Coordinates of C-alpha atoms and ligand atoms in Angstrom, one line a residue:
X116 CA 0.0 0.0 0.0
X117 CA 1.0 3.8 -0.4
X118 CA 1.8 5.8 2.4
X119 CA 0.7 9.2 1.7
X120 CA 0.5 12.7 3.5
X121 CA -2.1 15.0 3.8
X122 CA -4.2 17.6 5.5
X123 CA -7.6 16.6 7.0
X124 CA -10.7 17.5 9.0
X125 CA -11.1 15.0 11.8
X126 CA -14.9 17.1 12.9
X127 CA -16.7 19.5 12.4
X128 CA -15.6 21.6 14.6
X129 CA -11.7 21.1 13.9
X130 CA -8.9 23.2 11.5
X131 CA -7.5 21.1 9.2
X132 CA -4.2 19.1 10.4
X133 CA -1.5 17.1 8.7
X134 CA -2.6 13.9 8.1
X135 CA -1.0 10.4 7.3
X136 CA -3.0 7.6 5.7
X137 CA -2.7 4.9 3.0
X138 CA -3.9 4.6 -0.6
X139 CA -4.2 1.2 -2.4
X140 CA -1.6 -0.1 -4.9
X141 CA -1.6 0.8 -8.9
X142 CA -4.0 -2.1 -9.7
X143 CA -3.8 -3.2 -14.0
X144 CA -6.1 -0.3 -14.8
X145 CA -5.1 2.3 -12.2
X146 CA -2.5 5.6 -12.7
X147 CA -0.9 7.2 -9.6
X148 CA -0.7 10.7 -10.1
X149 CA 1.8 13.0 -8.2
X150 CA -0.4 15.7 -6.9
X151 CA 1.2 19.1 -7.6
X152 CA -1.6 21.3 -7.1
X153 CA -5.2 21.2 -6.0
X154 CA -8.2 23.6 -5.9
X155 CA -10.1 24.7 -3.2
X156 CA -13.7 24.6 -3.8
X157 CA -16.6 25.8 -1.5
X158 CA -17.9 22.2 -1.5
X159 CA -14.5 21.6 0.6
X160 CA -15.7 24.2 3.3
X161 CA -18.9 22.5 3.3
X162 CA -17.8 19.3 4.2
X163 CA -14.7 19.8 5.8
X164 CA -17.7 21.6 8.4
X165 CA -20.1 19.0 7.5
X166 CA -23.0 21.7 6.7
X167 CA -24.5 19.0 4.5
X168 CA -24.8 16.2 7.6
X169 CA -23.2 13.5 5.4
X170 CA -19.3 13.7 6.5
X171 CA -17.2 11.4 7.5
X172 CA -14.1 12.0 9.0
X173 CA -11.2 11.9 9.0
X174 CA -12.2 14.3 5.7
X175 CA -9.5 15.1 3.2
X176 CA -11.1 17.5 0.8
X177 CA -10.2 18.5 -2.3
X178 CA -11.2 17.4 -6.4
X179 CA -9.6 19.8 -8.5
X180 CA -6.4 17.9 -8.5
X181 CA -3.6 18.4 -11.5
X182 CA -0.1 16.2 -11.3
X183 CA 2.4 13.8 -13.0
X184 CA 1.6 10.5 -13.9
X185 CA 4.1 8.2 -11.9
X186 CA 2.9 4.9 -12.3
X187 CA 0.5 2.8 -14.2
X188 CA -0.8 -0.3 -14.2
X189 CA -0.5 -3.2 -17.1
X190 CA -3.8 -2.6 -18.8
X191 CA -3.6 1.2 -19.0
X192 CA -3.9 2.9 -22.3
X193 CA -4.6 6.6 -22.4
X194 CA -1.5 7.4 -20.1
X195 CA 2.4 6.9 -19.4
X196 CA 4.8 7.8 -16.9
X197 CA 5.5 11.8 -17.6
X198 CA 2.2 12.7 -18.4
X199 CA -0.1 15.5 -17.0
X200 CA -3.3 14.2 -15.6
X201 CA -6.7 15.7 -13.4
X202 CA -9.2 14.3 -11.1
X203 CA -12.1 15.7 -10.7
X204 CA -15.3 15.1 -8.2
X205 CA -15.9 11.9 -9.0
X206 CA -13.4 8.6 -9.4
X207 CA -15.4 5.6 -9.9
X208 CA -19.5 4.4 -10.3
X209 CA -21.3 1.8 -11.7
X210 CA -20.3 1.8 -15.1
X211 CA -23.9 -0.2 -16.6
X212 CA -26.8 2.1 -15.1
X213 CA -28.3 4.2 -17.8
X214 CA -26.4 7.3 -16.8
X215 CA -23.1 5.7 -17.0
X216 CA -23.9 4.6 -20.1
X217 CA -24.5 7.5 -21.0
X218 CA -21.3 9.2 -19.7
X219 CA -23.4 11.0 -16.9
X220 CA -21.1 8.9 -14.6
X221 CA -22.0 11.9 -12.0
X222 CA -25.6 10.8 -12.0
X223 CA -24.8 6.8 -11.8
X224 CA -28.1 5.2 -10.1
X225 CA -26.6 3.0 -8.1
X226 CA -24.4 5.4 -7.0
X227 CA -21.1 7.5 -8.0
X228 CA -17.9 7.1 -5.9
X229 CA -16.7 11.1 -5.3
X230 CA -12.8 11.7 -4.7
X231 CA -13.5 12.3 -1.3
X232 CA -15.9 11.2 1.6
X233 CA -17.2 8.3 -0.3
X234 CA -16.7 4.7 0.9
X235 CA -13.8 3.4 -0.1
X236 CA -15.1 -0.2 -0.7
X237 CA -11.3 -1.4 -1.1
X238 CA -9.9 0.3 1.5
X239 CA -12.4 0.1 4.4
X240 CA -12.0 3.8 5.0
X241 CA -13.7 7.2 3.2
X242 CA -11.9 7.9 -0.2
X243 CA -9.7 10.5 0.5
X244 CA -9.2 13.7 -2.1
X245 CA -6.2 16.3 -3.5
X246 CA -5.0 17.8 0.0
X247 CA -2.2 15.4 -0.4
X248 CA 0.9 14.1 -1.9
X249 CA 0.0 11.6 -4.4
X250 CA -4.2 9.5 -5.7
X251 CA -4.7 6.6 -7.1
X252 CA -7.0 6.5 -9.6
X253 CA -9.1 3.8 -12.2
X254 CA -7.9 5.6 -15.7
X255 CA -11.1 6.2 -17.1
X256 CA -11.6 8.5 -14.5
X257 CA -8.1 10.3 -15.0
X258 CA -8.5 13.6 -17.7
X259 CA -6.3 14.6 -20.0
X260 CA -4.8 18.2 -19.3
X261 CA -4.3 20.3 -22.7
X262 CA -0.1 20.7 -22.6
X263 CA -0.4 24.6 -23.9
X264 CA -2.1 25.8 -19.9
X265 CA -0.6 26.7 -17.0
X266 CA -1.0 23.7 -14.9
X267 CA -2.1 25.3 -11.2
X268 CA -4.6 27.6 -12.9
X269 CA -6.3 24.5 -15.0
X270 CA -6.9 23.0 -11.4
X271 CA -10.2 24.4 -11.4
X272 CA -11.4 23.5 -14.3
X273 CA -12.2 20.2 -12.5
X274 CA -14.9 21.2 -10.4
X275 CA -15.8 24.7 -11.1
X276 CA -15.1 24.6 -15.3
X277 CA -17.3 21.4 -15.8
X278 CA -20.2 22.3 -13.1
X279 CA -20.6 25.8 -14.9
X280 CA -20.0 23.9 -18.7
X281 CA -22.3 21.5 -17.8
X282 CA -25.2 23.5 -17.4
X283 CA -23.9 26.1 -20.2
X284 CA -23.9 23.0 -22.9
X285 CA -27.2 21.6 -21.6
X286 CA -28.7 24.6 -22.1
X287 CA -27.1 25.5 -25.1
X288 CA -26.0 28.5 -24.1
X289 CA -24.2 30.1 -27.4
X290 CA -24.7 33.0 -30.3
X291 CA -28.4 34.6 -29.6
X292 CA -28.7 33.5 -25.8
X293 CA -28.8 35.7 -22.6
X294 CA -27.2 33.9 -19.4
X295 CA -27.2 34.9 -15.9
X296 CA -24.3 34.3 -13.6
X297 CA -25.0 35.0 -9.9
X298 CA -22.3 35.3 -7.6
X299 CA -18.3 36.3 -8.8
X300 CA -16.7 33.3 -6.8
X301 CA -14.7 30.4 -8.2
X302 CA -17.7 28.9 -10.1
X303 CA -18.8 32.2 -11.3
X304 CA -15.9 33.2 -12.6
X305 CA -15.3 30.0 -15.0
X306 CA -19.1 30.4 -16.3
X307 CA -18.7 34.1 -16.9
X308 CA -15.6 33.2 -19.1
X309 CA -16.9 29.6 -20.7
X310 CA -20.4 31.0 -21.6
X311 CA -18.6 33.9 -23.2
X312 CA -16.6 31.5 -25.2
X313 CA -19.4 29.9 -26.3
X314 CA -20.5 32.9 -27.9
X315 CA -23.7 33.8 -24.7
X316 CA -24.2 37.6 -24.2
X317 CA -23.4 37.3 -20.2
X318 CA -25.0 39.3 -17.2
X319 CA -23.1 38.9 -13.6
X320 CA -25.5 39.5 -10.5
X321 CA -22.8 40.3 -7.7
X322 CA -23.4 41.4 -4.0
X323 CA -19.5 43.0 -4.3
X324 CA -19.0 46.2 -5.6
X325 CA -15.3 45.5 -6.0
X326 CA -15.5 42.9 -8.6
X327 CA -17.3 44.4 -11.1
X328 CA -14.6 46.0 -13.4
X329 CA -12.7 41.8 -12.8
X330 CA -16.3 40.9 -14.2
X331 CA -16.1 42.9 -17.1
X332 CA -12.7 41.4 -17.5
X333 CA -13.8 37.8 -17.0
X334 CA -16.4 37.8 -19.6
X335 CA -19.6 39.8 -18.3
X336 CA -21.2 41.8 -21.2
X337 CA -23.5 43.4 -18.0
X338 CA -22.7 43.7 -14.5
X339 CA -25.8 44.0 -12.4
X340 CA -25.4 44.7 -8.6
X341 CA -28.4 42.3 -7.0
X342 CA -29.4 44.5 -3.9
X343 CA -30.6 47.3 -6.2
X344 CA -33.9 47.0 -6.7
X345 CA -33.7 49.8 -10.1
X346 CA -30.5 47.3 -11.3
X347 CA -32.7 44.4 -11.0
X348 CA -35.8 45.7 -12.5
X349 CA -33.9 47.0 -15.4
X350 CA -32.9 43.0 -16.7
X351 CA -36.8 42.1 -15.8
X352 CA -37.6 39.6 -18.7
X353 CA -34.6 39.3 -20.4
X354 CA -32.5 36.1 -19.6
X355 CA -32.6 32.6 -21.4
X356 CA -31.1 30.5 -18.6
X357 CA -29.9 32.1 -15.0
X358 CA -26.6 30.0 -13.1
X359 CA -27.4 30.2 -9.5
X360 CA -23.4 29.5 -8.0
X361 CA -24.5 31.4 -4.6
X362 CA -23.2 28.8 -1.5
X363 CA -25.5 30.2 1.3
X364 CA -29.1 31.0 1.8
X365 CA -30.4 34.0 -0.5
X366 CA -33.5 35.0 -2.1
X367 CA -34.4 33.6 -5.6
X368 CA -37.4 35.4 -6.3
X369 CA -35.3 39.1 -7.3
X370 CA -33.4 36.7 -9.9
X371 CA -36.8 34.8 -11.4
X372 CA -38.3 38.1 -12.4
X373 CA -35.0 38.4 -14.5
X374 CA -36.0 35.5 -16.6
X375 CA -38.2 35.7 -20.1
X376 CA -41.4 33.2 -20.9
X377 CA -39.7 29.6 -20.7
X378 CA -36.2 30.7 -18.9
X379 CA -34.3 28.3 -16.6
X380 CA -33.1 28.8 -13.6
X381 CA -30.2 26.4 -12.6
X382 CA -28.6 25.9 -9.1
X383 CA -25.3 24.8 -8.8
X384 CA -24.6 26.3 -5.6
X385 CA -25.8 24.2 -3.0
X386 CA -26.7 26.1 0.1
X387 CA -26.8 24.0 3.4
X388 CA -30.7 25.4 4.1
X389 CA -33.3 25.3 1.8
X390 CA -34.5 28.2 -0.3
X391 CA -38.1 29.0 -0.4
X392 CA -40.1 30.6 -3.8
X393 CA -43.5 31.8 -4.9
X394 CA -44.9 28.6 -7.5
X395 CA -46.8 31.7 -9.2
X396 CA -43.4 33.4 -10.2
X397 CA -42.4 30.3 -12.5
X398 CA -46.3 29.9 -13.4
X399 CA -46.5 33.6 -14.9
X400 CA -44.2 32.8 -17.4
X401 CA -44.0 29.7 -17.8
X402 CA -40.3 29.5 -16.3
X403 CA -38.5 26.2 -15.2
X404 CA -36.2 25.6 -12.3
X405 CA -33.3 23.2 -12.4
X406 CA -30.0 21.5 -10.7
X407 CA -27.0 20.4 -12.1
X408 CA -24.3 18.5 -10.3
X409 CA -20.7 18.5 -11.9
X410 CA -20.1 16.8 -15.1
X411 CA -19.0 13.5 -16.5
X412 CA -16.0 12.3 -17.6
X413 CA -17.0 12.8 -21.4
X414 CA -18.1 16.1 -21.0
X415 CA -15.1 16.8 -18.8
X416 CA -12.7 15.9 -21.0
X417 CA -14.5 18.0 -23.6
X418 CA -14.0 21.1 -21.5
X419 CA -10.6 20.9 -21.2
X420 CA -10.2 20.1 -24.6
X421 CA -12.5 23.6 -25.3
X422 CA -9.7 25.3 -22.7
X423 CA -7.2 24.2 -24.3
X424 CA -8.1 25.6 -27.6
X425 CA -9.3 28.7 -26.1
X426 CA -6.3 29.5 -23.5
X427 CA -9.2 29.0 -21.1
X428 CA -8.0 29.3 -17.4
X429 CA -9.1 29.9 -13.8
X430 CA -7.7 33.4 -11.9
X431 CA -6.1 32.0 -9.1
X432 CA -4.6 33.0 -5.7
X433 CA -1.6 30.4 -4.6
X434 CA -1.7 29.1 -1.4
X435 CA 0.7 26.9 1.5
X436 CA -1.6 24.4 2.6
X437 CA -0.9 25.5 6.1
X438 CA -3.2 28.8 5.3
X439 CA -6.2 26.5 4.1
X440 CA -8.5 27.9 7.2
X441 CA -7.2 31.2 6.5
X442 CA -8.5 30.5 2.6
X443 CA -12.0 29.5 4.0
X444 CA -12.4 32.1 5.9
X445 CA -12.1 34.7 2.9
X446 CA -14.2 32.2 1.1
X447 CA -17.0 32.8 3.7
X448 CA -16.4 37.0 3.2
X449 CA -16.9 36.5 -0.7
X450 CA -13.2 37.4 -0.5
X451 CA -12.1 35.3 -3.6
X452 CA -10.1 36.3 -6.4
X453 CA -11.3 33.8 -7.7
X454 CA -9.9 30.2 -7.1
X455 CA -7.7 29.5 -4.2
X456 CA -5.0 26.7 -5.6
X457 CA -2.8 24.8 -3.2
X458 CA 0.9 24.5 -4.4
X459 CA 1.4 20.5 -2.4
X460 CA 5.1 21.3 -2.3
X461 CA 4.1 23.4 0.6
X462 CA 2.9 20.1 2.3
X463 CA 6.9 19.1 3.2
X464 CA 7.1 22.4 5.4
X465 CA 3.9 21.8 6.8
X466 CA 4.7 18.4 7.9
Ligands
NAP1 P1 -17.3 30.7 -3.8 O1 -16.0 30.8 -4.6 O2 -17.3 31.0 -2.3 O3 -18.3 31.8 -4.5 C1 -19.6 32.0 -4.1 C2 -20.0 33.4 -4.4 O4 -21.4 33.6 -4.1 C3 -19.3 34.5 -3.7 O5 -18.0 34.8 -4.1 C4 -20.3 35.7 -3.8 O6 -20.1 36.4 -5.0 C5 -21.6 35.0 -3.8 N1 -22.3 35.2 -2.6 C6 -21.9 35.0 -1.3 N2 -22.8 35.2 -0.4 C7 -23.9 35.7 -1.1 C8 -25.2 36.1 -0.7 N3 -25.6 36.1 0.6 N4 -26.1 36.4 -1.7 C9 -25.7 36.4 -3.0 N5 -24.5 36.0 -3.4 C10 -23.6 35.6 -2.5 O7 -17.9 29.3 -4.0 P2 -17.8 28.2 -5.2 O8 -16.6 27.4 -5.0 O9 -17.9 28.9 -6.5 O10 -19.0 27.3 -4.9 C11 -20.3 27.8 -5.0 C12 -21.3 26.8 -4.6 O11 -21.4 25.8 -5.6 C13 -21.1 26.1 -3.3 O12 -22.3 25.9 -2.6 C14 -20.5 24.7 -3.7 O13 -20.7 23.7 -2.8 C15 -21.3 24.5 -4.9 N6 -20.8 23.6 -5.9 C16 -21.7 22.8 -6.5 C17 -21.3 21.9 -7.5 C18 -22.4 21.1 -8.2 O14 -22.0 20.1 -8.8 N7 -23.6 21.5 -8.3 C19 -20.0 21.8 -7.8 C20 -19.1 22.6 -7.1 C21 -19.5 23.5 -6.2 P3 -20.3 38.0 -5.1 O15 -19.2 38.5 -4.3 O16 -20.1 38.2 -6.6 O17 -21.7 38.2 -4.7
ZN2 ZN1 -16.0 21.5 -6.2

């Protein structure tokens, strides 16, 4: 087995500490990947506090890891010893449901394994994510990482690129489309530049004055601040399809009245309370409200593959891994700019 280092919650109520644990061997169709860098997504924060009630601990978060290939087993074909690889949410499912069938491994029905906090049937422990040295992970789950990006800043793309393409290609956002983007943090950001790639006139609803000339930047054709009420009424009817990314409790209704007959509203932020809304404000006009979760690997690997061609990258902010808490705590003040990366050199000092 593979001894590996780390950084874990062991409660709720704990910082995150060094952390030693094991990982199984390189099986025929496995790749170990030297973690080099890892993103820190909200969803981290959430668990790591367990404001969804489903953690188990000891947690190692993190699933927006980029690294080296180091090892692979006999059967593997899509990668050698030297190559760049990512892991994103999710590192196993069923592989015959419907959904995996369809390469919607993120919806398998019997189940998807996530990088971390999922049983780790193998290991008798919770699978364990990118705070840490080095994964071990069944190829088909293993992406491809375009050669021409800078390697810590395409560490988002695994979480917060394919949950904001996801919905942006289901949709079908693109030329002749208005899209809504609410909240400038690290999923924001990536749909604010992807749906502008894809050619979506884009509107950012932001609670931060600060960011709005970095939203112009980023991709936003409009930049509405959401707590004016003259702001907000000014975009009433106009958007196709509205990306909720917001991580706490807010008010959806301001946002509904922003969508035309038949819009969408998508949430891929995932609040740890519910949200309430008036049925008659999707009734009037005919609206729709959605979820998405993440992406599969198909569609994964075609977002990369789209970044790669476009020079597409997250913003990121560097970090030690021994200033993760300090990280979460901007997180929680909207103080993002916009995708907190963790350099896992740092982990040998913080050893
Ligand atoms: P993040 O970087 O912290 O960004 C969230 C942004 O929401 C903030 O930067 C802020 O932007 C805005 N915001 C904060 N408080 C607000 C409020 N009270 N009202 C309105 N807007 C507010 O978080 P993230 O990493 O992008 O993740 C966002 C959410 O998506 C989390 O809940 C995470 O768990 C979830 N997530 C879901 C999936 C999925 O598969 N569905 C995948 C990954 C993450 P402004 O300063 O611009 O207002
Ligand atoms: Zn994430």
């Amino acid at each position: 087995m593979l001894e590996c280092r780390g950084y874990a919650a062991q409660s709720a109520n704990d910082s995150l500490k060094p952390f030693s644990f094991k990982r199984r061997d390189v099986g025929p169709k496995d790749v170990r990947i030297a973690i080099a860098y890892c993103g820190v997504c909200h969803s981290d924060l959430h668990m790591a506090r367990n404001e969804w009630r489903s953690t188990i601990y000891p947690c190692v978060p993190g699933h927006e890891i980029v690294g080296e290939v180091v090892e692979v087993g006999s059967a593997v074909t899509r990668f050698k010893k030297g190559d760049l690889a990512g892991v994103g949410c999710l590192v196993d499912s069923c592989g015959h449901c419907q959904s995996c069938q369809e390469g919607l491994e993120q919806y398998c029905e019997t189940g998807s394994t996530m990088t971390y906090g999922s049983d780790d049937p193998e290991m008798g422990t919770p699978t364990f994510g990118g705070y840490s040295d080095a994964i071990v992970v069944t190829e088909k789950f293993a992406l491809n990482i375009p050669k021409n990006l800078d390697l810590a800043a395409v560490a988002p793309l695994l979480c917060a690129g394919i949950t904001t393409w996801s919905p942006l290609r289901h949709w079908k956002a693109g030329p002749g489309t208005r899209v809504g983007v609410i909240g400038l943090g690290g999923l924001g950001h990536m749909a604010l530049k992807l749906g502008r790639a894809l050619g979506a006139e884009m509107t950012l609803f932001t609670t931060s004055q600060g960011k709005v000339e970095d939203a112009k930047r980023l991709g936003a054709h409009h930049v509405v601040m959401s707590k004016d009420k003259g702001e907000m009424a000014q975009c009433a009817g106009k958007l196709d399809l509205i990306i909720d990314t917001v991580a706490v409790k807010h008010p959806v209704a301001p946002y509904l009245e922003t969508l035309k007959r038949e819009g969408v509203f998508v949430f891929v932020g995932l609040p740890e309370d519910p949200l309430g809304f008036m049925p008659m404000d999707l009734a009037s006009k005919r609206r729709s409200m959605s979820g998405s979760f993440i992406g599969g690997i198909p569609e994964t690997q075609e977002m990369l593959d789209f970044c790669g061609k476009h020079g597409i990258t997250s913003d990121i902010e560097m970090i030690a891994i021994k200033d993760i808490e300090n990280a979460y705590e901007r997180m929680q003040k909207s103080d993002v700019k916009y995708r907190f990366v963790i350099d896992l050199k740092t982990l040998e000092e913080a050893a």
